[in-house]
Structure formats: C-alpha cells, structure tokens
PDB file of C-alpha atoms in Angstrom:
ATOM      1  CA  MET A   3       1.373  10.063 -55.584  1.00 48.00           C
ATOM      2  CA  PRO A   4       2.584  11.424 -52.674  1.00 52.00           C
ATOM      3  CA  ASN A   5      -0.052  13.630 -52.077  1.00 57.00           C
ATOM      4  CA  SER A   6      -3.147  11.164 -52.889  1.00 53.00           C
ATOM      5  CA  ASN A   7      -1.001   8.772 -50.300  1.00 55.00           C
ATOM      6  CA  SER A   8      -0.840  11.711 -48.047  1.00 55.00           C
ATOM      7  CA  LYS A   9      -4.698  12.384 -48.212  1.00 52.00           C
ATOM      8  CA  LEU A  10      -5.782   8.566 -47.987  1.00 46.00           C
ATOM      9  CA  HIS A  11      -3.736   8.833 -44.766  1.00 51.00           C
ATOM     10  CA  CYS A  12      -5.453  11.508 -43.455  1.00 52.00           C
ATOM     11  CA  ASN A  13      -9.008  10.032 -44.367  1.00 53.00           C
ATOM     12  CA  THR A  14      -7.696   7.018 -43.165  1.00 61.00           C
ATOM     13  CA  ARG A  15      -7.025   8.563 -39.846  1.00 66.00           C
ATOM     14  CA  GLY A  16     -10.254  10.823 -39.852  1.00 63.00           C
ATOM     15  CA  GLY A  17     -12.609   7.944 -40.310  1.00 67.00           C
ATOM     16  CA  GLN A  18     -11.179   6.219 -37.135  1.00 77.00           C
ATOM     17  CA  GLU A  19     -11.364   8.980 -35.317  1.00 81.00           C
ATOM     18  CA  ALA A  20     -14.848   9.231 -36.168  1.00 83.00           C
ATOM     19  CA  GLY A  21     -15.304   5.864 -35.733  1.00 83.00           C
ATOM     20  CA  ARG A  22     -13.854   6.469 -32.039  1.00 84.00           C
ATOM     21  CA  ARG A  23     -16.219   9.165 -31.023  1.00 88.00           C
ATOM     22  CA  GLU A  24     -19.350   7.579 -32.452  1.00 90.00           C
ATOM     23  CA  LEU A  25     -18.352   4.408 -30.099  1.00 91.00           C
ATOM     24  CA  VAL A  26     -17.774   6.182 -26.815  1.00 91.00           C
ATOM     25  CA  SER A  27     -20.980   8.185 -27.715  1.00 92.00           C
ATOM     26  CA  ARG A  28     -23.128   5.351 -28.310  1.00 93.00           C
ATOM     27  CA  SER A  29     -21.358   3.178 -25.101  1.00 93.00           C
ATOM     28  CA  LEU A  30     -21.993   6.628 -22.852  1.00 94.00           C
ATOM     29  CA  GLN A  31     -25.829   6.504 -23.901  1.00 95.00           C
ATOM     30  CA  SER A  32     -25.789   2.409 -23.241  1.00 95.00           C
ATOM     31  CA  ALA A  33     -24.366   3.075 -19.943  1.00 95.00           C
ATOM     32  CA  GLN A  34     -26.970   6.153 -19.152  1.00 95.00           C
ATOM     33  CA  HIS A  35     -29.605   3.311 -20.188  1.00 95.00           C
ATOM     34  CA  CYS A  36     -28.259   0.778 -18.044  1.00 95.00           C
ATOM     35  CA  LEU A  37     -28.235   2.789 -14.617  1.00 96.00           C
ATOM     36  CA  GLU A  38     -31.461   3.401 -15.510  1.00 95.00           C
ATOM     37  CA  ASP A  39     -32.749  -0.071 -15.540  1.00 95.00           C
ATOM     38  CA  GLN A  40     -30.277  -0.405 -12.773  1.00 96.00           C
ATOM     39  CA  ASP A  41     -28.172  -2.869 -14.549  1.00 96.00           C
ATOM     40  CA  PHE A  42     -24.666  -1.647 -12.919  1.00 96.00           C
ATOM     41  CA  GLY A  43     -22.424  -4.633 -14.360  1.00 96.00           C
ATOM     42  CA  THR A  44     -23.296  -3.823 -18.113  1.00 96.00           C
ATOM     43  CA  ALA A  45     -23.049   0.056 -17.149  1.00 96.00           C
ATOM     44  CA  TYR A  46     -19.718  -0.339 -15.735  1.00 96.00           C
ATOM     45  CA  ALA A  47     -18.806  -2.640 -18.669  1.00 95.00           C
ATOM     46  CA  HIS A  48     -19.839   0.621 -20.883  1.00 95.00           C
ATOM     47  CA  TYR A  49     -17.449   3.295 -18.661  1.00 96.00           C
ATOM     48  CA  LEU A  50     -14.509   0.787 -18.799  1.00 94.00           C
ATOM     49  CA  LEU A  51     -15.021   0.604 -22.874  1.00 93.00           C
ATOM     50  CA  VAL A  52     -15.784   4.540 -23.045  1.00 94.00           C
ATOM     51  CA  LEU A  53     -12.535   5.312 -20.730  1.00 95.00           C
ATOM     52  CA  ASN A  54     -10.310   3.044 -22.255  1.00 92.00           C
ATOM     53  CA  LEU A  55     -10.977   4.616 -25.667  1.00 91.00           C
ATOM     54  CA  ALA A  56     -11.543   8.171 -24.211  1.00 93.00           C
ATOM     55  CA  PRO A  57      -9.344   8.416 -21.558  1.00 92.00           C
ATOM     56  CA  GLU A  58      -9.654  12.688 -22.245  1.00 93.00           C
ATOM     57  CA  LEU A  59     -12.835  11.933 -20.228  1.00 94.00           C
ATOM     58  CA  LYS A  60     -12.048  11.001 -17.210  1.00 94.00           C
ATOM     59  CA  THR A  61     -12.484  13.997 -15.368  1.00 94.00           C
ATOM     60  CA  SER A  62     -15.980  14.731 -16.753  1.00 94.00           C
ATOM     61  CA  VAL A  63     -17.685  11.219 -15.840  1.00 95.00           C
ATOM     62  CA  LYS A  64     -15.245  10.198 -12.926  1.00 96.00           C
ATOM     63  CA  GLU A  65     -18.314  10.692 -10.664  1.00 95.00           C
ATOM     64  CA  THR A  66     -20.427   8.461 -12.217  1.00 96.00           C
ATOM     65  CA  PHE A  67     -17.983   5.911 -12.619  1.00 96.00           C
ATOM     66  CA  GLN A  68     -17.516   5.821  -8.891  1.00 96.00           C
ATOM     67  CA  PHE A  69     -21.086   5.485  -8.193  1.00 97.00           C
ATOM     68  CA  THR A  70     -21.909   2.826 -10.511  1.00 97.00           C
ATOM     69  CA  LEU A  71     -17.879   0.828  -9.715  1.00 97.00           C
ATOM     70  CA  PHE A  72     -19.529   0.690  -5.832  1.00 96.00           C
ATOM     71  CA  LYS A  73     -22.881  -0.258  -7.025  1.00 96.00           C
ATOM     72  CA  TRP A  74     -21.616  -2.842  -9.178  1.00 96.00           C
ATOM     73  CA  ALA A  75     -19.509  -3.917  -6.083  1.00 95.00           C
ATOM     74  CA  GLU A  76     -22.565  -3.849  -3.450  1.00 94.00           C
ATOM     75  CA  GLU A  77     -24.030  -6.788  -6.279  1.00 95.00           C
ATOM     76  CA  LEU A  78     -20.497  -8.842  -6.528  1.00 95.00           C
ATOM     77  CA  ASP A  79     -20.221  -8.721  -2.923  1.00 92.00           C
ATOM     78  CA  SER A  80     -24.120  -9.808  -2.033  1.00 91.00           C
ATOM     79  CA  LEU A  81     -23.461 -12.774  -4.830  1.00 92.00           C
ATOM     80  CA  ALA A  82     -19.947 -13.719  -3.019  1.00 90.00           C
ATOM     81  CA  ARG A  83     -18.055 -12.763  -6.450  1.00 93.00           C
ATOM     82  CA  ILE A  84     -14.761 -11.838  -4.283  1.00 92.00           C
ATOM     83  CA  GLN A  85     -12.615 -11.863  -7.021  1.00 92.00           C
ATOM     84  CA  ASP A  86     -14.798 -10.428 -10.037  1.00 95.00           C
ATOM     85  CA  LEU A  87     -15.232  -7.600  -7.215  1.00 95.00           C
ATOM     86  CA  PHE A  88     -11.331  -7.424  -6.635  1.00 93.00           C
ATOM     87  CA  ASN A  89     -10.440  -7.214 -10.207  1.00 94.00           C
ATOM     88  CA  CYS A  90     -13.325  -4.298 -10.823  1.00 96.00           C
ATOM     89  CA  TYR A  91     -11.661  -2.067  -8.279  1.00 96.00           C
ATOM     90  CA  GLU A  92      -7.915  -3.095  -9.611  1.00 95.00           C
ATOM     91  CA  GLN A  93      -9.107  -1.867 -13.287  1.00 95.00           C
ATOM     92  CA  ALA A  94     -10.697   1.482 -11.519  1.00 96.00           C
ATOM     93  CA  LEU A  95      -7.628   2.054  -9.883  1.00 96.00           C
ATOM     94  CA  GLU A  96      -5.523   1.854 -12.933  1.00 95.00           C
ATOM     95  CA  LEU A  97      -7.647   3.899 -14.586  1.00 95.00           C
ATOM     96  CA  TYR A  98      -7.568   6.112 -11.582  1.00 96.00           C
ATOM     97  CA  PRO A  99      -4.486   5.421  -9.595  1.00 95.00           C
ATOM     98  CA  ASN A 100      -4.806   8.181  -7.088  1.00 95.00           C
ATOM     99  CA  ASP A 101      -8.510   8.661  -6.342  1.00 96.00           C
ATOM    100  CA  GLU A 102      -9.045   8.629  -2.967  1.00 96.00           C
ATOM    101  CA  VAL A 103     -12.616   7.336  -3.020  1.00 97.00           C
ATOM    102  CA  ILE A 104     -11.971   4.575  -4.929  1.00 97.00           C
ATOM    103  CA  CYS A 105      -9.214   3.665  -2.672  1.00 96.00           C
ATOM    104  CA  ASN A 106     -10.930   4.514   0.717  1.00 96.00           C
ATOM    105  CA  SER A 107     -14.365   2.130  -1.085  1.00 96.00           C
ATOM    106  CA  MET A 108     -11.523  -0.519  -1.753  1.00 96.00           C
ATOM    107  CA  GLY A 109     -10.262  -0.847   1.877  1.00 94.00           C
ATOM    108  CA  GLU A 110     -14.070  -0.947   3.201  1.00 94.00           C
ATOM    109  CA  HIS A 111     -14.364  -3.987   1.334  1.00 94.00           C
ATOM    110  CA  LEU A 112     -11.202  -5.591   2.930  1.00 92.00           C
ATOM    111  CA  PHE A 113     -12.086  -4.837   6.197  1.00 89.00           C
ATOM    112  CA  ARG A 114     -15.348  -6.319   5.750  1.00 88.00           C
ATOM    113  CA  MET A 115     -13.744  -9.170   4.201  1.00 88.00           C
ATOM    114  CA  GLY A 116     -11.287  -9.929   7.383  1.00 84.00           C
ATOM    115  CA  PHE A 117      -8.215  -8.396   5.259  1.00 86.00           C
ATOM    116  CA  ARG A 118      -7.772  -5.763   7.720  1.00 82.00           C
ATOM    117  CA  ASP A 119      -3.684  -5.295   7.006  1.00 80.00           C
ATOM    118  CA  GLU A 120      -4.298  -4.864   3.210  1.00 85.00           C
ATOM    119  CA  ALA A 121      -7.479  -2.523   4.242  1.00 88.00           C
ATOM    120  CA  ALA A 122      -4.979  -0.258   5.871  1.00 85.00           C
ATOM    121  CA  GLY A 123      -3.086  -0.100   3.555  1.00 86.00           C
ATOM    122  CA  TYR A 124      -6.066   1.802   1.026  1.00 92.00           C
ATOM    123  CA  PHE A 125      -7.296   3.941   3.843  1.00 92.00           C
ATOM    124  CA  HIS A 126      -3.564   5.072   4.614  1.00 88.00           C
ATOM    125  CA  LYS A 127      -2.948   5.699   1.158  1.00 91.00           C
ATOM    126  CA  ALA A 128      -6.435   7.678   0.564  1.00 94.00           C
ATOM    127  CA  VAL A 129      -5.398   9.985   3.785  1.00 91.00           C
ATOM    128  CA  LYS A 130      -2.293  10.377   1.660  1.00 89.00           C
ATOM    129  CA  LEU A 131      -4.210  11.173  -0.933  1.00 94.00           C
ATOM    130  CA  ASN A 132      -6.548  13.897   0.946  1.00 94.00           C
ATOM    131  CA  PRO A 133      -5.710  14.634   4.142  1.00 91.00           C
ATOM    132  CA  ASP A 134      -9.249  16.226   5.014  1.00 93.00           C
ATOM    133  CA  PHE A 135     -11.066  12.846   3.799  1.00 95.00           C
ATOM    134  CA  ALA A 136     -13.058  12.362   7.203  1.00 93.00           C
ATOM    135  CA  ASP A 137     -14.346   9.313   6.168  1.00 94.00           C
ATOM    136  CA  ALA A 138     -10.878   7.457   4.936  1.00 93.00           C
ATOM    137  CA  LYS A 139      -9.247   9.335   8.488  1.00 90.00           C
ATOM    138  CA  GLU A 140     -11.179   7.351  10.449  1.00 90.00           C
ATOM    139  CA  ASN A 141     -11.386   4.235   8.503  1.00 91.00           C
ATOM    140  CA  PHE A 142      -7.869   4.040   9.113  1.00 87.00           C
ATOM    141  CA  TYR A 143      -7.832   4.772  12.370  1.00 80.00           C
ATOM    142  CA  ARG A 144     -10.657   2.228  12.911  1.00 80.00           C
ATOM    143  CA  VAL A 145      -8.256  -0.370  11.469  1.00 82.00           C
ATOM    144  CA  ALA A 146      -5.671   0.481  13.003  1.00 73.00           C
ATOM    145  CA  ASN A 147      -6.839  -0.165  16.660  1.00 70.00           C
ATOM    146  CA  TRP A 148      -7.297  -3.474  15.199  1.00 66.00           C
ATOM    147  CA  LEU A 149      -3.633  -3.995  14.173  1.00 61.00           C
ATOM    148  CA  VAL A 150      -1.366  -1.298  16.551  1.00 60.00           C
ATOM    149  CA  GLU A 151      -1.144  -3.546  19.560  1.00 55.00           C
ATOM    150  CA  ARG A 152      -1.154  -1.724  22.528  1.00 51.00           C
ATOM    151  CA  TRP A 153       2.284  -2.756  23.863  1.00 47.00           C
ATOM    152  CA  HIS A 154       3.639  -0.210  20.891  1.00 53.00           C
ATOM    153  CA  PHE A 155       2.299   2.592  22.987  1.00 52.00           C
ATOM    154  CA  ILE A 156       3.211   1.093  26.438  1.00 52.00           C
ATOM    155  CA  MET A 157       6.966   0.749  24.614  1.00 58.00           C
ATOM    156  CA  LEU A 158       6.761   4.357  23.183  1.00 61.00           C
ATOM    157  CA  ASN A 159       6.251   5.517  26.264  1.00 61.00           C
ATOM    158  CA  ASP A 160       8.870   3.699  28.373  1.00 67.00           C
ATOM    159  CA  THR A 161      11.405   6.258  28.809  1.00 77.00           C
ATOM    160  CA  ARG A 162      13.811   4.066  30.883  1.00 81.00           C
ATOM    161  CA  ARG A 163      13.389   1.137  28.545  1.00 79.00           C
ATOM    162  CA  ASN A 164      14.035   3.227  25.426  1.00 81.00           C
ATOM    163  CA  LEU A 165      17.320   4.778  26.770  1.00 86.00           C
ATOM    164  CA  THR A 166      18.710   1.880  27.424  1.00 87.00           C
ATOM    165  CA  TYR A 167      17.943   0.334  23.776  1.00 86.00           C
ATOM    166  CA  LEU A 168      19.668   3.535  22.839  1.00 89.00           C
ATOM    167  CA  LYS A 169      22.851   3.343  24.829  1.00 91.00           C
ATOM    168  CA  ALA A 170      23.300  -0.696  23.788  1.00 92.00           C
ATOM    169  CA  ILE A 171      23.163   0.702  20.180  1.00 93.00           C
ATOM    170  CA  GLU A 172      25.071   3.433  20.503  1.00 94.00           C
ATOM    171  CA  ASN A 173      28.052   1.317  22.155  1.00 93.00           C
ATOM    172  CA  ALA A 174      28.189  -1.454  19.428  1.00 93.00           C
ATOM    173  CA  VAL A 175      28.236   1.086  16.582  1.00 94.00           C
ATOM    174  CA  HIS A 176      30.995   3.175  18.713  1.00 94.00           C
ATOM    175  CA  SER A 177      32.520  -0.462  19.085  1.00 93.00           C
ATOM    176  CA  GLY A 178      32.925  -0.691  15.220  1.00 92.00           C
ATOM    177  CA  CYS A 179      28.865  -2.232  14.397  1.00 92.00           C
ATOM    178  CA  LYS A 180      28.633  -0.253  11.209  1.00 91.00           C
ATOM    179  CA  SER A 181      26.074  -1.549   9.234  1.00 93.00           C
ATOM    180  CA  VAL A 182      22.532  -2.773  11.017  1.00 94.00           C
ATOM    181  CA  LEU A 183      19.243  -4.751  10.138  1.00 94.00           C
ATOM    182  CA  ASP A 184      16.233  -4.067  12.865  1.00 92.00           C
ATOM    183  CA  ILE A 185      14.101  -7.016  12.679  1.00 90.00           C
ATOM    184  CA  GLY A 186      10.190  -6.006  12.948  1.00 86.00           C
ATOM    185  CA  THR A 187      10.970  -2.580  13.064  1.00 87.00           C
ATOM    186  CA  GLY A 188       7.145  -1.197  14.095  1.00 82.00           C
ATOM    187  CA  THR A 189       7.352   2.303  14.129  1.00 81.00           C
ATOM    188  CA  GLY A 190      11.291   2.426  13.288  1.00 88.00           C
ATOM    189  CA  ILE A 191      12.394   3.939  16.667  1.00 87.00           C
ATOM    190  CA  LEU A 192      15.910   1.637  16.956  1.00 91.00           C
ATOM    191  CA  SER A 193      16.391   1.774  13.586  1.00 94.00           C
ATOM    192  CA  MET A 194      16.518   5.776  14.250  1.00 93.00           C
ATOM    193  CA  PHE A 195      18.695   5.147  17.443  1.00 93.00           C
ATOM    194  CA  ALA A 196      21.349   3.145  15.332  1.00 94.00           C
ATOM    195  CA  LYS A 197      21.267   5.999  12.595  1.00 94.00           C
ATOM    196  CA  LYS A 198      21.943   8.556  15.042  1.00 93.00           C
ATOM    197  CA  ALA A 199      24.377   6.622  16.853  1.00 94.00           C
ATOM    198  CA  GLY A 200      26.383   6.653  13.551  1.00 94.00           C
ATOM    199  CA  ALA A 201      26.020   3.361  11.724  1.00 94.00           C
ATOM    200  CA  SER A 202      26.341   3.707   7.720  1.00 93.00           C
ATOM    201  CA  PHE A 203      23.595   1.198   6.448  1.00 94.00           C
ATOM    202  CA  VAL A 204      20.573   0.586   8.630  1.00 95.00           C
ATOM    203  CA  TYR A 205      17.663  -1.593   7.260  1.00 95.00           C
ATOM    204  CA  ALA A 206      14.635  -2.625   8.846  1.00 93.00           C
ATOM    205  CA  CYS A 207      12.257  -5.237   7.923  1.00 92.00           C
ATOM    206  CA  GLU A 208       8.549  -5.258   8.992  1.00 89.00           C
ATOM    207  CA  LEU A 209       5.773  -7.774   8.354  1.00 85.00           C
ATOM    208  CA  SER A 210       2.936  -5.943   9.070  1.00 81.00           C
ATOM    209  CA  LYS A 211       1.816  -3.169   6.194  1.00 78.00           C
ATOM    210  CA  THR A 212       0.302  -0.949   8.770  1.00 74.00           C
ATOM    211  CA  MET A 213       3.148  -0.671  10.787  1.00 80.00           C
ATOM    212  CA  TYR A 214       5.340  -0.436   7.884  1.00 86.00           C
ATOM    213  CA  GLU A 215       3.797   2.302   6.287  1.00 83.00           C
ATOM    214  CA  LEU A 216       3.682   4.359  10.097  1.00 80.00           C
ATOM    215  CA  ALA A 217       7.395   3.506  10.602  1.00 86.00           C
ATOM    216  CA  ARG A 218       7.813   5.247   6.666  1.00 88.00           C
ATOM    217  CA  ASP A 219       5.547   8.036   8.034  1.00 84.00           C
ATOM    218  CA  VAL A 220       7.999   8.361  11.404  1.00 86.00           C
ATOM    219  CA  VAL A 221      11.122   8.036   9.621  1.00 91.00           C
ATOM    220  CA  THR A 222       9.586  10.262   7.008  1.00 90.00           C
ATOM    221  CA  ALA A 223       8.877  13.144   9.822  1.00 87.00           C
ATOM    222  CA  ASN A 224      12.800  12.392  11.042  1.00 89.00           C
ATOM    223  CA  ASN A 225      14.312  13.546   7.972  1.00 91.00           C
ATOM    224  CA  MET A 226      15.565   9.909   7.858  1.00 93.00           C
ATOM    225  CA  GLU A 227      13.666   8.396   4.708  1.00 90.00           C
ATOM    226  CA  ARG A 228      17.274   8.173   2.897  1.00 91.00           C
ATOM    227  CA  GLU A 229      19.683   7.235   5.593  1.00 93.00           C
ATOM    228  CA  ILE A 230      17.081   4.040   6.608  1.00 95.00           C
ATOM    229  CA  GLU A 231      15.752   1.157   4.130  1.00 94.00           C
ATOM    230  CA  LEU A 232      12.441   0.018   5.020  1.00 93.00           C
ATOM    231  CA  LEU A 233      11.719  -2.986   3.687  1.00 93.00           C
ATOM    232  CA  HIS A 234       7.640  -4.918   4.351  1.00 92.00           C
ATOM    233  CA  LEU A 235       9.126  -8.587   4.498  1.00 89.00           C
ATOM    234  CA  LYS A 236       9.594 -11.290   7.193  1.00 86.00           C
ATOM    235  CA  SER A 237      13.068 -11.342   8.448  1.00 83.00           C
ATOM    236  CA  LEU A 238      12.980 -14.965   7.191  1.00 85.00           C
ATOM    237  CA  ASP A 239      12.065 -13.992   3.833  1.00 88.00           C
ATOM    238  CA  LEU A 240      15.160 -11.665   3.481  1.00 87.00           C
ATOM    239  CA  GLU A 241      17.956 -12.155   0.882  1.00 89.00           C
ATOM    240  CA  ILE A 242      21.306 -11.656   0.630  1.00 89.00           C
ATOM    241  CA  PRO A 243      22.028  -9.536  -1.824  1.00 88.00           C
ATOM    242  CA  LYS A 244      18.427  -9.207  -3.034  1.00 91.00           C
ATOM    243  CA  HIS A 245      17.537  -7.162  -0.438  1.00 91.00           C
ATOM    244  CA  ILE A 246      20.337  -6.392   1.694  1.00 90.00           C
ATOM    245  CA  PRO A 247      23.711  -6.049   0.274  1.00 90.00           C
ATOM    246  CA  GLU A 248      25.633  -8.218   1.903  1.00 88.00           C
ATOM    247  CA  ARG A 249      25.990  -9.100   5.694  1.00 89.00           C
ATOM    248  CA  VAL A 250      25.478  -6.970   8.530  1.00 91.00           C
ATOM    249  CA  SER A 251      27.760  -6.236  11.729  1.00 91.00           C
ATOM    250  CA  LEU A 252      24.333  -5.771  13.942  1.00 92.00           C
ATOM    251  CA  VAL A 253      20.869  -7.058  14.398  1.00 91.00           C
ATOM    252  CA  VAL A 254      18.311  -5.181  16.801  1.00 91.00           C
ATOM    253  CA  THR A 255      14.790  -6.597  17.755  1.00 86.00           C
ATOM    254  CA  GLU A 256      12.421  -5.413  20.202  1.00 77.00           C
ATOM    255  CA  THR A 257       9.780  -7.756  19.616  1.00 64.00           C
ATOM    256  CA  VAL A 258      10.235  -9.844  22.958  1.00 54.00           C
ATOM    257  CA  ASP A 259       6.897  -9.226  24.907  1.00 49.00           C
ATOM    258  CA  ALA A 260       4.217 -12.048  24.737  1.00 42.00           C
ATOM    259  CA  GLY A 261       4.425 -12.630  20.979  1.00 45.00           C
ATOM    260  CA  LEU A 262       7.772 -13.936  21.653  1.00 44.00           C
ATOM    261  CA  PHE A 263       7.349 -17.503  20.471  1.00 43.00           C
ATOM    262  CA  GLY A 264       3.663 -17.140  18.480  1.00 42.00           C
ATOM    263  CA  GLU A 265       5.716 -14.445  16.478  1.00 45.00           C
ATOM    264  CA  GLY A 266       8.821 -16.750  15.348  1.00 49.00           C
ATOM    265  CA  ILE A 267      11.359 -14.435  16.848  1.00 48.00           C
ATOM    266  CA  VAL A 268      13.438 -16.742  18.231  1.00 48.00           C
ATOM    267  CA  GLU A 269      13.644 -18.735  14.733  1.00 52.00           C
ATOM    268  CA  SER A 270      13.919 -14.701  13.394  1.00 53.00           C
ATOM    269  CA  LEU A 271      17.415 -14.362  15.244  1.00 50.00           C
ATOM    270  CA  ILE A 272      18.506 -17.795  14.724  1.00 51.00           C
ATOM    271  CA  HIS A 273      17.889 -16.909  10.695  1.00 53.00           C
ATOM    272  CA  ALA A 274      19.901 -13.340  11.143  1.00 53.00           C
ATOM    273  CA  TRP A 275      22.713 -14.914  13.146  1.00 52.00           C
ATOM    274  CA  GLU A 276      23.247 -17.578  10.618  1.00 52.00           C
ATOM    275  CA  HIS A 277      22.533 -15.535   7.402  1.00 53.00           C
ATOM    276  CA  LEU A 278      22.587 -11.984   7.674  1.00 53.00           C
ATOM    277  CA  LEU A 279      24.738 -11.288  10.430  1.00 54.00           C
ATOM    278  CA  LEU A 280      28.545 -11.035  10.033  1.00 53.00           C
ATOM    279  CA  GLN A 281      30.457 -13.898  11.317  1.00 49.00           C
ATOM    280  CA  PRO A 282      32.957 -13.146  14.375  1.00 50.00           C
ATOM    281  CA  LYS A 283      36.219 -14.420  13.867  1.00 45.00           C
TER     282      LYS A 283
END
C-alpha cells in the first residue's frame, strides 16, 4: 500500500505540473494574439497569470511584459481610469520590485497627473537601481527643480548663517542637550551639526518625500545613516513613543523663511515644545 500511495501522489503532482505548463503555454499564446490585435488589456491579464503561475519566466518575458504594461497604461490614462492604472503598476512592481524602467514609467504618470512629490520618489528609486539610466536621471532632476525651493541653495551656501547655526547647536549640546529633534530637516545639515557636536540621539523629520530622500543620501554620504534617524513625517504627526522613544532636550529648525506662516512652522514649534520637548524644571 505505501508504494501505491506514493505512486498516486507522484501521478497527482505530475498531472498538476503538466496542467500548469499547459495553462502557461496557452496564456502565452493568447497574450501574443492579443498583442497582435492591440488588445493590450487582455494581453496584460494573460501575462499576469503567466508570471504568477511561472515566476521562473520573469526574465524571458520581462521586455514584452513591460511593453504590454506601458501600452495598457496609456489606454487607461486616456480613459481617465486612474485607479486602474495605478493598480496595474502596483501589480507590476510586485512582480518586478527592482525594475528601474517600470519605476520610471510610474513616476512619469504621477508627474503628468500633478503628483510631483510621489513621482520624485519613483524617479529616485529608478536612479538608485540604475545610476546610468539617463531617462530616470533627467526626470528626477526635472521634478527636483519643481520641488526643491531655490532658497535651499542660497541657505546652503550662506557660510555665515551655517556657522551661526553650528555654534548655537554646539553650545546647546555642550550645555547638556543630548537628544535633538530637527524639524523640516531639508538636506539634514542641522542634524549633522548636532551629531558632530556630540548629541547622543538625533531625530529628523521631513514632510517632502523628495527632501527626505535627499537628506538620506546626504546623511549616508557623510557616514551618519546609523546615527541620525530620519522620519518622513510632518512634525505635528510625531508621536511618543511610536516615532521617537521620549521627549528631546533640543529642537532645531531652519524653516524660517517666506514660508514662516504658510508652512505652519509656528504651530509646529508650539507642538514640539508642548509634546516633544523636555519641560524646564
């Protein structure tokens, strides 16, 4: 009996495998016919089935799948089926999470729809995946010009201003402020000042996805990625101990510019004082 059961089990598995191969083969053929008829939506559905049933084919069908995805996305865009379009890209990125071409294409759709911050995130990921991907680099620089305010460059090149901030932070840290929160960190310069001054714990929050990614790059380039905790959050949304373990002893910010009232910095500072900053005794 054991031998009979074993043979039955093997036969069952063999039949299932044969059925899978047959379904994959038929779906590939159907997808090809749909492409010839320019029925990109149905072709896309067939490729999804194939890739879920036979992930070992990912490499061989990758370029054709990309072509089908992009053509179907164009149709969905023209029909204003925006949610369906995003769903298709989410499905594609589940199958190819590290595909720079799909990330770049997703970013292009987001940019055209006005979601520039989100688009920058996909362009940035594409460039990270392939630093030589010219289209992604051009797209990232283009969207960065929309998102990175010009005053950032002026402030970063204002040596006197930066030295004043550095000195003030050094004085505060040396006087006993060992935990620091940087609100609206931007490029992360004040957080790095705090860490270099000797702060034990440095947290930095940034609402803009583009500036958050930029700060991560800058902090990593300065070998401080393990010493500064970057949070993609608005300061008003920070919670203890969910995001930071306890109240900090020093809050720093460099958001005092033309956006003083428009960016809600006054409310942010009041919030930091009341909820995130250690109260004086």
